[in-house]
Tab-separated table of C-alpha atoms in Angstrom:
chain	number	residue	atom	x	y	z
A	1104	GLU	CA	-24.477	-24.395	-12.133
A	1105	ASN	CA	-27.093	-24.667	-9.355
A	1106	PHE	CA	-28.470	-21.177	-9.960
A	1107	ASP	CA	-32.207	-21.396	-10.693
A	1108	PHE	CA	-33.860	-18.057	-11.300
A	1109	THR	CA	-37.265	-19.690	-11.707
A	1110	GLN	CA	-37.370	-20.375	-7.954
A	1111	GLU	CA	-39.462	-17.815	-6.116
A	1112	ALA	CA	-37.004	-17.745	-3.194
A	1113	VAL	CA	-34.217	-16.586	-5.521
A	1114	ARG	CA	-36.333	-13.796	-7.001
A	1115	GLN	CA	-37.549	-12.725	-3.574
A	1116	PHE	CA	-33.965	-12.620	-2.368
A	1117	LEU	CA	-32.887	-10.459	-5.312
A	1118	ALA	CA	-35.777	-8.048	-4.739
A	1119	ALA	CA	-35.037	-7.877	-1.009
A	1120	THR	CA	-31.344	-7.238	-1.692
A	1121	LEU	CA	-32.132	-4.303	-3.974
A	1122	ILE	CA	-34.552	-2.839	-1.421
A	1123	ALA	CA	-31.980	-3.245	1.357
A	1124	ALA	CA	-29.268	-1.566	-0.750
A	1125	ARG	CA	-31.494	1.445	-1.374
A	1126	ALA	CA	-32.441	1.647	2.293
A	1127	ARG	CA	-28.846	1.965	3.507
A	1128	LYS	CA	-27.662	5.559	3.355
A	1129	GLU	CA	-23.985	4.600	3.610
A	1130	LEU	CA	-24.229	2.777	0.248
A	1131	LYS	CA	-25.250	6.057	-1.442
A	1132	VAL	CA	-27.471	4.411	-4.082
A	1133	ARG	CA	-29.016	6.943	-6.457
A	1134	LYS	CA	-32.770	6.903	-6.992
A	1135	ASP	CA	-32.727	8.035	-10.629
A	1136	TRP	CA	-31.571	4.629	-11.904
A	1137	LYS	CA	-33.316	1.293	-11.497
A	1138	ALA	CA	-31.833	-2.161	-11.875
A	1139	TRP	CA	-33.365	-4.304	-14.619
A	1140	PHE	CA	-35.217	-6.575	-12.177
A	1141	GLU	CA	-36.846	-3.577	-10.538
A	1142	VAL	CA	-38.124	-2.387	-13.912
A	1143	PHE	CA	-39.123	-5.933	-14.868
A	1144	SER	CA	-41.048	-6.461	-11.607
A	1145	GLU	CA	-42.997	-3.249	-12.083
A	1146	ALA	CA	-44.130	-4.403	-15.529
A	1147	PHE	CA	-44.547	-8.172	-15.136
A	1148	GLY	CA	-44.525	-8.840	-11.406
A	1149	MET	CA	-42.289	-11.395	-9.678
A	1150	SER	CA	-43.116	-14.231	-12.080
A	1151	VAL	CA	-40.280	-14.955	-14.518
A	1152	ASN	CA	-40.774	-16.953	-17.690
A	1153	SER	CA	-39.429	-16.903	-21.232
A	1154	SER	CA	-42.398	-15.054	-22.698
A	1155	ALA	CA	-42.215	-12.301	-20.073
A	1156	ILE	CA	-38.466	-11.868	-20.615
A	1157	ILE	CA	-38.922	-11.734	-24.398
A	1158	ALA	CA	-41.709	-9.171	-24.017
A	1159	PHE	CA	-39.521	-7.099	-21.678
A	1160	PHE	CA	-36.611	-6.970	-24.098
A	1161	ASP	CA	-38.862	-6.261	-27.090
A	1162	ASP	CA	-38.654	-2.639	-26.020
A	1163	PRO	CA	-35.566	-1.241	-27.862
A	1164	LYS	CA	-34.827	1.193	-25.041
A	1165	LEU	CA	-34.897	-1.536	-22.393
A	1166	LEU	CA	-32.852	-3.811	-24.641
A	1167	SER	CA	-30.116	-1.212	-25.073
A	1168	GLU	CA	-29.971	-0.465	-21.340
A	1169	TYR	CA	-30.323	-3.940	-19.811
A	1170	ALA	CA	-29.327	-6.475	-22.485
A	1171	GLN	CA	-26.089	-7.349	-20.653
A	1172	ASP	CA	-27.787	-7.772	-17.274
A	1173	LEU	CA	-29.331	-11.150	-18.001
A	1174	GLY	CA	-27.352	-14.141	-19.207
A	1175	MET	CA	-29.392	-16.915	-20.800
A	1176	ASP	CA	-28.637	-20.265	-22.346
A	1177	LEU	CA	-30.285	-19.914	-25.772
A	1178	SER	CA	-30.626	-23.662	-26.254
A	1179	SER	CA	-32.446	-24.359	-22.986
A	1180	GLY	CA	-33.751	-20.897	-22.107
A	1181	ARG	CA	-32.242	-21.173	-18.612
A	1182	VAL	CA	-31.071	-18.004	-16.879
A	1183	LYS	CA	-27.366	-18.463	-16.103
A	1184	TYR	CA	-26.722	-15.206	-14.258
A	1185	VAL	CA	-28.420	-11.976	-13.257
A	1186	ARG	CA	-26.658	-8.653	-12.943
A	1187	SER	CA	-28.251	-5.828	-10.980
A	1188	ARG	CA	-26.521	-2.546	-11.744
A	1189	LEU	CA	-26.890	0.303	-9.293
A	1190	ILE	CA	-25.398	3.781	-9.539
A	1191	ILE	CA	-23.960	5.359	-6.410
A	1192	ASN	CA	-23.568	9.035	-5.682
A	1193	LYS	CA	-19.801	9.186	-6.093
A	1194	LEU	CA	-17.583	10.561	-8.849
A	1195	HIS	CA	-15.810	8.035	-11.080
A	1196	LYS	CA	-12.475	9.719	-10.321
A	1197	ALA	CA	-13.052	10.095	-6.588
A	1198	GLY	CA	-9.911	9.806	-4.499
A	1199	THR	CA	-9.022	6.859	-2.318
A	1200	GLU	CA	-9.927	8.517	0.963
A	1201	ASP	CA	-13.269	9.714	-0.423
A	1202	LEU	CA	-14.263	6.380	-1.972
A	1203	LYS	CA	-12.906	3.994	0.668
A	1204	PRO	CA	-15.796	4.330	3.232
A	1205	THR	CA	-18.372	3.561	0.524
A	1206	PHE	CA	-16.265	0.657	-0.748
A	1207	GLU	CA	-16.006	-0.823	2.745
A	1208	ALA	CA	-19.766	-0.367	3.274
A	1209	TRP	CA	-20.523	-2.238	0.048
A	1210	LYS	CA	-18.113	-5.066	0.940
A	1211	LEU	CA	-19.841	-5.490	4.292
A	1212	PHE	CA	-23.280	-5.366	2.673
A	1213	VAL	CA	-22.401	-8.036	0.097
A	1214	GLU	CA	-20.935	-10.282	2.816
A	1215	GLN	CA	-24.071	-9.918	4.933
A	1216	GLN	CA	-26.404	-10.594	2.012
A	1217	SER	CA	-24.325	-13.581	0.907
A	1218	ARG	CA	-24.976	-15.253	4.238
A	1219	LEU	CA	-28.714	-14.852	3.629
A	1220	ALA	CA	-28.626	-16.097	0.039
A	1221	PRO	CA	-30.644	-19.208	-0.869
A	1222	ALA	CA	-28.957	-22.339	-2.190
A	1223	GLY	CA	-27.297	-21.897	-5.580
A	1224	VAL	CA	-26.993	-18.100	-5.266
A	1225	ARG	CA	-23.615	-16.384	-4.968
A	1226	LEU	CA	-23.244	-12.617	-4.806
A	1227	LEU	CA	-20.351	-10.841	-6.507
A	1228	MET	CA	-19.607	-7.131	-6.329
A	1229	SER	CA	-18.114	-5.664	-9.495
A	1230	SER	CA	-17.235	-2.048	-10.201
A	1231	PRO	CA	-14.339	-0.500	-12.160
A	1232	SER	CA	-13.987	2.222	-9.527
A	1233	PHE	CA	-14.005	-0.274	-6.656
A	1234	THR	CA	-11.545	-2.523	-8.497
A	1235	ARG	CA	-9.184	0.420	-8.990
A	1236	LEU	CA	-9.562	1.356	-5.333
A	1237	ASP	CA	-8.902	-2.214	-4.190
A	1238	VAL	CA	-5.724	-2.341	-6.283
A	1239	GLU	CA	-4.574	1.020	-4.905
A	1240	LEU	CA	-5.206	-0.079	-1.325
A	1241	GLY	CA	-3.325	-3.314	-1.962
A	1242	VAL	CA	-0.375	-1.480	-3.505
A	1243	LEU	CA	-0.300	1.048	-0.669
A	1244	SER	CA	-0.477	-1.642	1.995
A	1245	SER	CA	2.240	-3.771	0.382
A	1246	THR	CA	4.412	-0.688	-0.128
A	1247	LEU	CA	4.205	0.288	3.536
A	1248	THR	CA	4.988	-3.282	4.574
A	1249	SER	CA	7.926	-3.550	2.159
A	1250	PHE	CA	9.248	-0.118	3.101
A	1251	THR	CA	9.071	-0.896	6.821
A	1252	THR	CA	10.755	-4.263	6.295
A	1253	CYS	CA	13.489	-2.695	4.158
A	1254	ILE	CA	14.145	0.005	6.744
A	1255	ALA	CA	14.307	-2.584	9.539
A	1256	ILE	CA	16.727	-4.841	7.621
A	1257	THR	CA	18.895	-1.845	6.695
A	1258	MET	CA	18.996	-0.729	10.309
A	1259	VAL	CA	20.035	-4.175	11.529
A	1260	VAL	CA	22.783	-4.441	8.896
A	1261	LEU	CA	24.100	-0.948	9.661
A	1262	LEU	CA	24.129	-1.676	13.373
A	1263	LEU	CA	26.057	-4.903	12.814
A	1264	PHE	CA	28.703	-3.298	10.583
A	1265	THR	CA	29.114	0.050	12.361
A	1266	GLY	CA	28.507	-1.051	15.941
A	1267	ASN	CA	27.150	2.419	16.710
A	1268	LEU	CA	23.459	2.900	17.493
A	1269	LEU	CA	23.529	6.693	17.144
A	1270	LEU	CA	25.247	6.540	13.752
A	1271	THR	CA	22.765	3.922	12.553
A	1272	THR	CA	19.760	5.931	13.771
A	1273	LEU	CA	20.931	9.157	12.146
A	1274	THR	CA	21.656	7.368	8.861
A	1275	ILE	CA	18.221	5.727	8.782
A	1276	PHE	CA	16.540	9.001	9.734
A	1277	SER	CA	18.260	10.940	6.954
A	1278	THR	CA	17.413	8.179	4.453
A	1279	MET	CA	13.740	8.311	5.432
A	1280	ILE	CA	13.707	12.082	4.963
A	1281	VAL	CA	15.109	11.625	1.450
A	1282	ILE	CA	12.407	9.063	0.568
A	1283	ILE	CA	9.652	11.274	2.023
A	1284	MET	CA	10.906	14.257	0.034
A	1285	LEU	CA	11.055	12.091	-3.098
A	1286	ALA	CA	7.453	10.988	-2.528
A	1287	SER	CA	6.321	14.596	-2.126
A	1288	VAL	CA	8.069	15.601	-5.346
A	1289	VAL	CA	6.622	12.694	-7.332
A	1290	ILE	CA	3.050	12.842	-6.022
A	1291	SER	CA	2.505	16.531	-5.191
A	1292	TRP	CA	4.807	18.398	-7.550
A	1293	MET	CA	4.892	16.065	-10.544
A	1294	GLY	CA	1.260	15.063	-10.034
A	1295	TRP	CA	1.852	11.359	-10.764
A	1296	GLU	CA	-0.495	8.740	-9.376
A	1297	PHE	CA	0.890	6.309	-6.832
A	1298	GLY	CA	1.249	3.036	-8.716
A	1299	ALA	CA	3.272	-0.146	-8.851
A	1300	LEU	CA	6.395	1.591	-10.198
A	1301	GLN	CA	6.365	4.167	-7.404
A	1302	ALA	CA	5.883	1.386	-4.855
A	1303	ILE	CA	8.925	-0.490	-6.183
A	1304	ALA	CA	10.999	2.690	-6.465
A	1305	PHE	CA	10.345	3.975	-2.945
A	1306	THR	CA	11.366	0.614	-1.499
A	1307	THR	CA	14.411	0.113	-3.741
A	1308	PHE	CA	15.685	3.651	-3.256
A	1309	VAL	CA	16.201	2.984	0.451
A	1310	GLY	CA	19.297	0.992	-0.479
A	1311	VAL	CA	20.422	3.622	-2.983
A	1312	SER	CA	19.918	6.528	-0.574
A	1313	VAL	CA	21.548	4.994	2.450
A	1314	ASP	CA	24.985	4.875	0.770
A	1315	TYR	CA	25.514	8.642	0.676
A	1316	SER	CA	24.543	9.375	4.274
A	1317	LEU	CA	26.223	6.235	5.607
A	1318	HIS	CA	29.625	6.977	4.057
A	1319	LEU	CA	29.537	10.561	5.267
A	1320	ALA	CA	28.360	9.599	8.764
A	1321	HIS	CA	31.006	6.861	9.010
A	1322	ALA	CA	33.720	9.291	7.951
A	1323	PHE	CA	32.504	11.741	10.600
A	1324	HIS	CA	32.484	8.996	13.231
A	1325	ALA	CA	35.954	7.718	12.283
A	1326	SER	CA	37.533	11.177	12.159
A	1327	LYS	CA	40.353	11.767	14.665
A	1328	GLN	CA	39.582	15.481	14.965
A	1329	THR	CA	38.455	16.775	18.336
A	1330	SER	CA	35.700	19.319	17.601
A	1331	ARG	CA	32.443	18.672	15.775
A	1332	ARG	CA	33.156	21.320	13.161
A	1333	LYS	CA	36.577	19.842	12.371
A	1334	LYS	CA	35.033	16.363	12.149
A	1335	VAL	CA	32.540	17.616	9.544
A	1336	VAL	CA	35.300	19.287	7.525
A	1337	ASP	CA	37.451	16.173	7.717
A	1338	ALA	CA	34.556	13.940	6.637
A	1339	LEU	CA	33.739	16.209	3.685
A	1340	ILE	CA	37.366	16.305	2.600
A	1341	ARG	CA	37.767	12.536	2.733
A	1342	MET	CA	34.364	11.444	1.439
A	1343	GLY	CA	32.951	14.501	-0.323
A	1344	VAL	CA	34.603	13.862	-3.682
A	1345	PRO	CA	33.728	10.109	-3.831
A	1346	ILE	CA	30.107	10.848	-2.852
A	1347	ILE	CA	29.776	13.582	-5.462
A	1348	GLY	CA	31.417	11.308	-8.023
A	1349	GLY	CA	28.953	8.528	-7.229
A	1350	ALA	CA	26.034	10.969	-7.509
A	1351	ILE	CA	27.275	12.234	-10.868
A	1352	THR	CA	27.638	8.734	-12.315
A	1353	THR	CA	24.168	7.751	-11.052
A	1354	ALA	CA	22.623	10.941	-12.425
A	1355	GLY	CA	24.465	10.409	-15.724
A	1356	ALA	CA	23.040	6.915	-16.031
A	1357	CYS	CA	19.550	8.300	-15.354
A	1358	CYS	CA	19.843	10.740	-18.252
A	1359	PHE	CA	19.527	7.864	-20.733
A	1360	LEU	CA	16.069	7.086	-19.326
A	1361	LEU	CA	14.701	10.619	-19.713
A	1362	PRO	CA	14.222	10.561	-23.522
A	1363	CYS	CA	12.451	7.167	-23.393
A	1364	TRP	CA	9.065	6.953	-25.104
A	1365	ILE	CA	7.865	4.343	-22.594
A	1366	PHE	CA	6.469	6.435	-19.761
A	1367	LEU	CA	7.443	3.962	-17.035
A	1368	PHE	CA	11.118	4.252	-17.964
A	1369	TYR	CA	10.825	8.035	-18.036
A	1370	GLN	CA	9.238	8.020	-14.567
A	1371	LEU	CA	11.968	5.736	-13.258
A	1372	GLY	CA	14.664	8.057	-14.626
A	1373	VAL	CA	13.064	11.161	-13.110
A	1374	MET	CA	12.614	9.497	-9.715
A	1375	MET	CA	16.169	8.172	-9.631
A	1376	LEU	CA	17.529	11.568	-10.683
A	1377	ALA	CA	15.457	13.330	-8.026
A	1378	ASN	CA	16.558	10.790	-5.416
A	1379	THR	CA	20.207	11.319	-6.323
């Protein structure tokens, strides 16, 4: 509401911000595209008035390229917002690791410029690629936090119920290997992007995966046989059939998800089947 583009300080700040963005190599701003205010300043100077703006947008080419970059109140002629679009030298489909340094550089730049902004001016950074990256980083961070928390809670519960630190450690270790293998199958072999469903699945499947290894490890630990080989055979005899039966029923339930037309359900079925 307090934004006043007619103030010279605001226009000077916008021009200085664009110059600073182009001067920073880490922002990777391309030189073959100019923001609308840069083009406007070259033609009409730093003075902004209704007649100059109308004359600028009389050019059909400029109108088609920059019409959305200036928001005006038609009744009063007041400029409500200004958008300065810049193109950076990065692919639209660049990966997270490739795009993250540029994203962090832009965040820092916007924060620094915001502190220098005159009264009534607020800078916002908007980019579909940066938005996608921010969501991916948030999902990845929350997934790691949830996965770590789930593993820690599972370890505490196993230690309380089994009373054996070695058994608990081996069970957690084997469960983590299963989840890591599942992640490699989903991301590398299947080629699926890491999204919200994968984040939920990798965390939830900790509880599903721990059952198989825990029952087998507990049977091995409780066996009255003397040698390690005989303990393994005894554990497989006592728990092998129930574990296989549980795997078959879980896999059978997953089969109903595979023909689903909704891709999320299909992904869930494939991941649960692969985990089993």
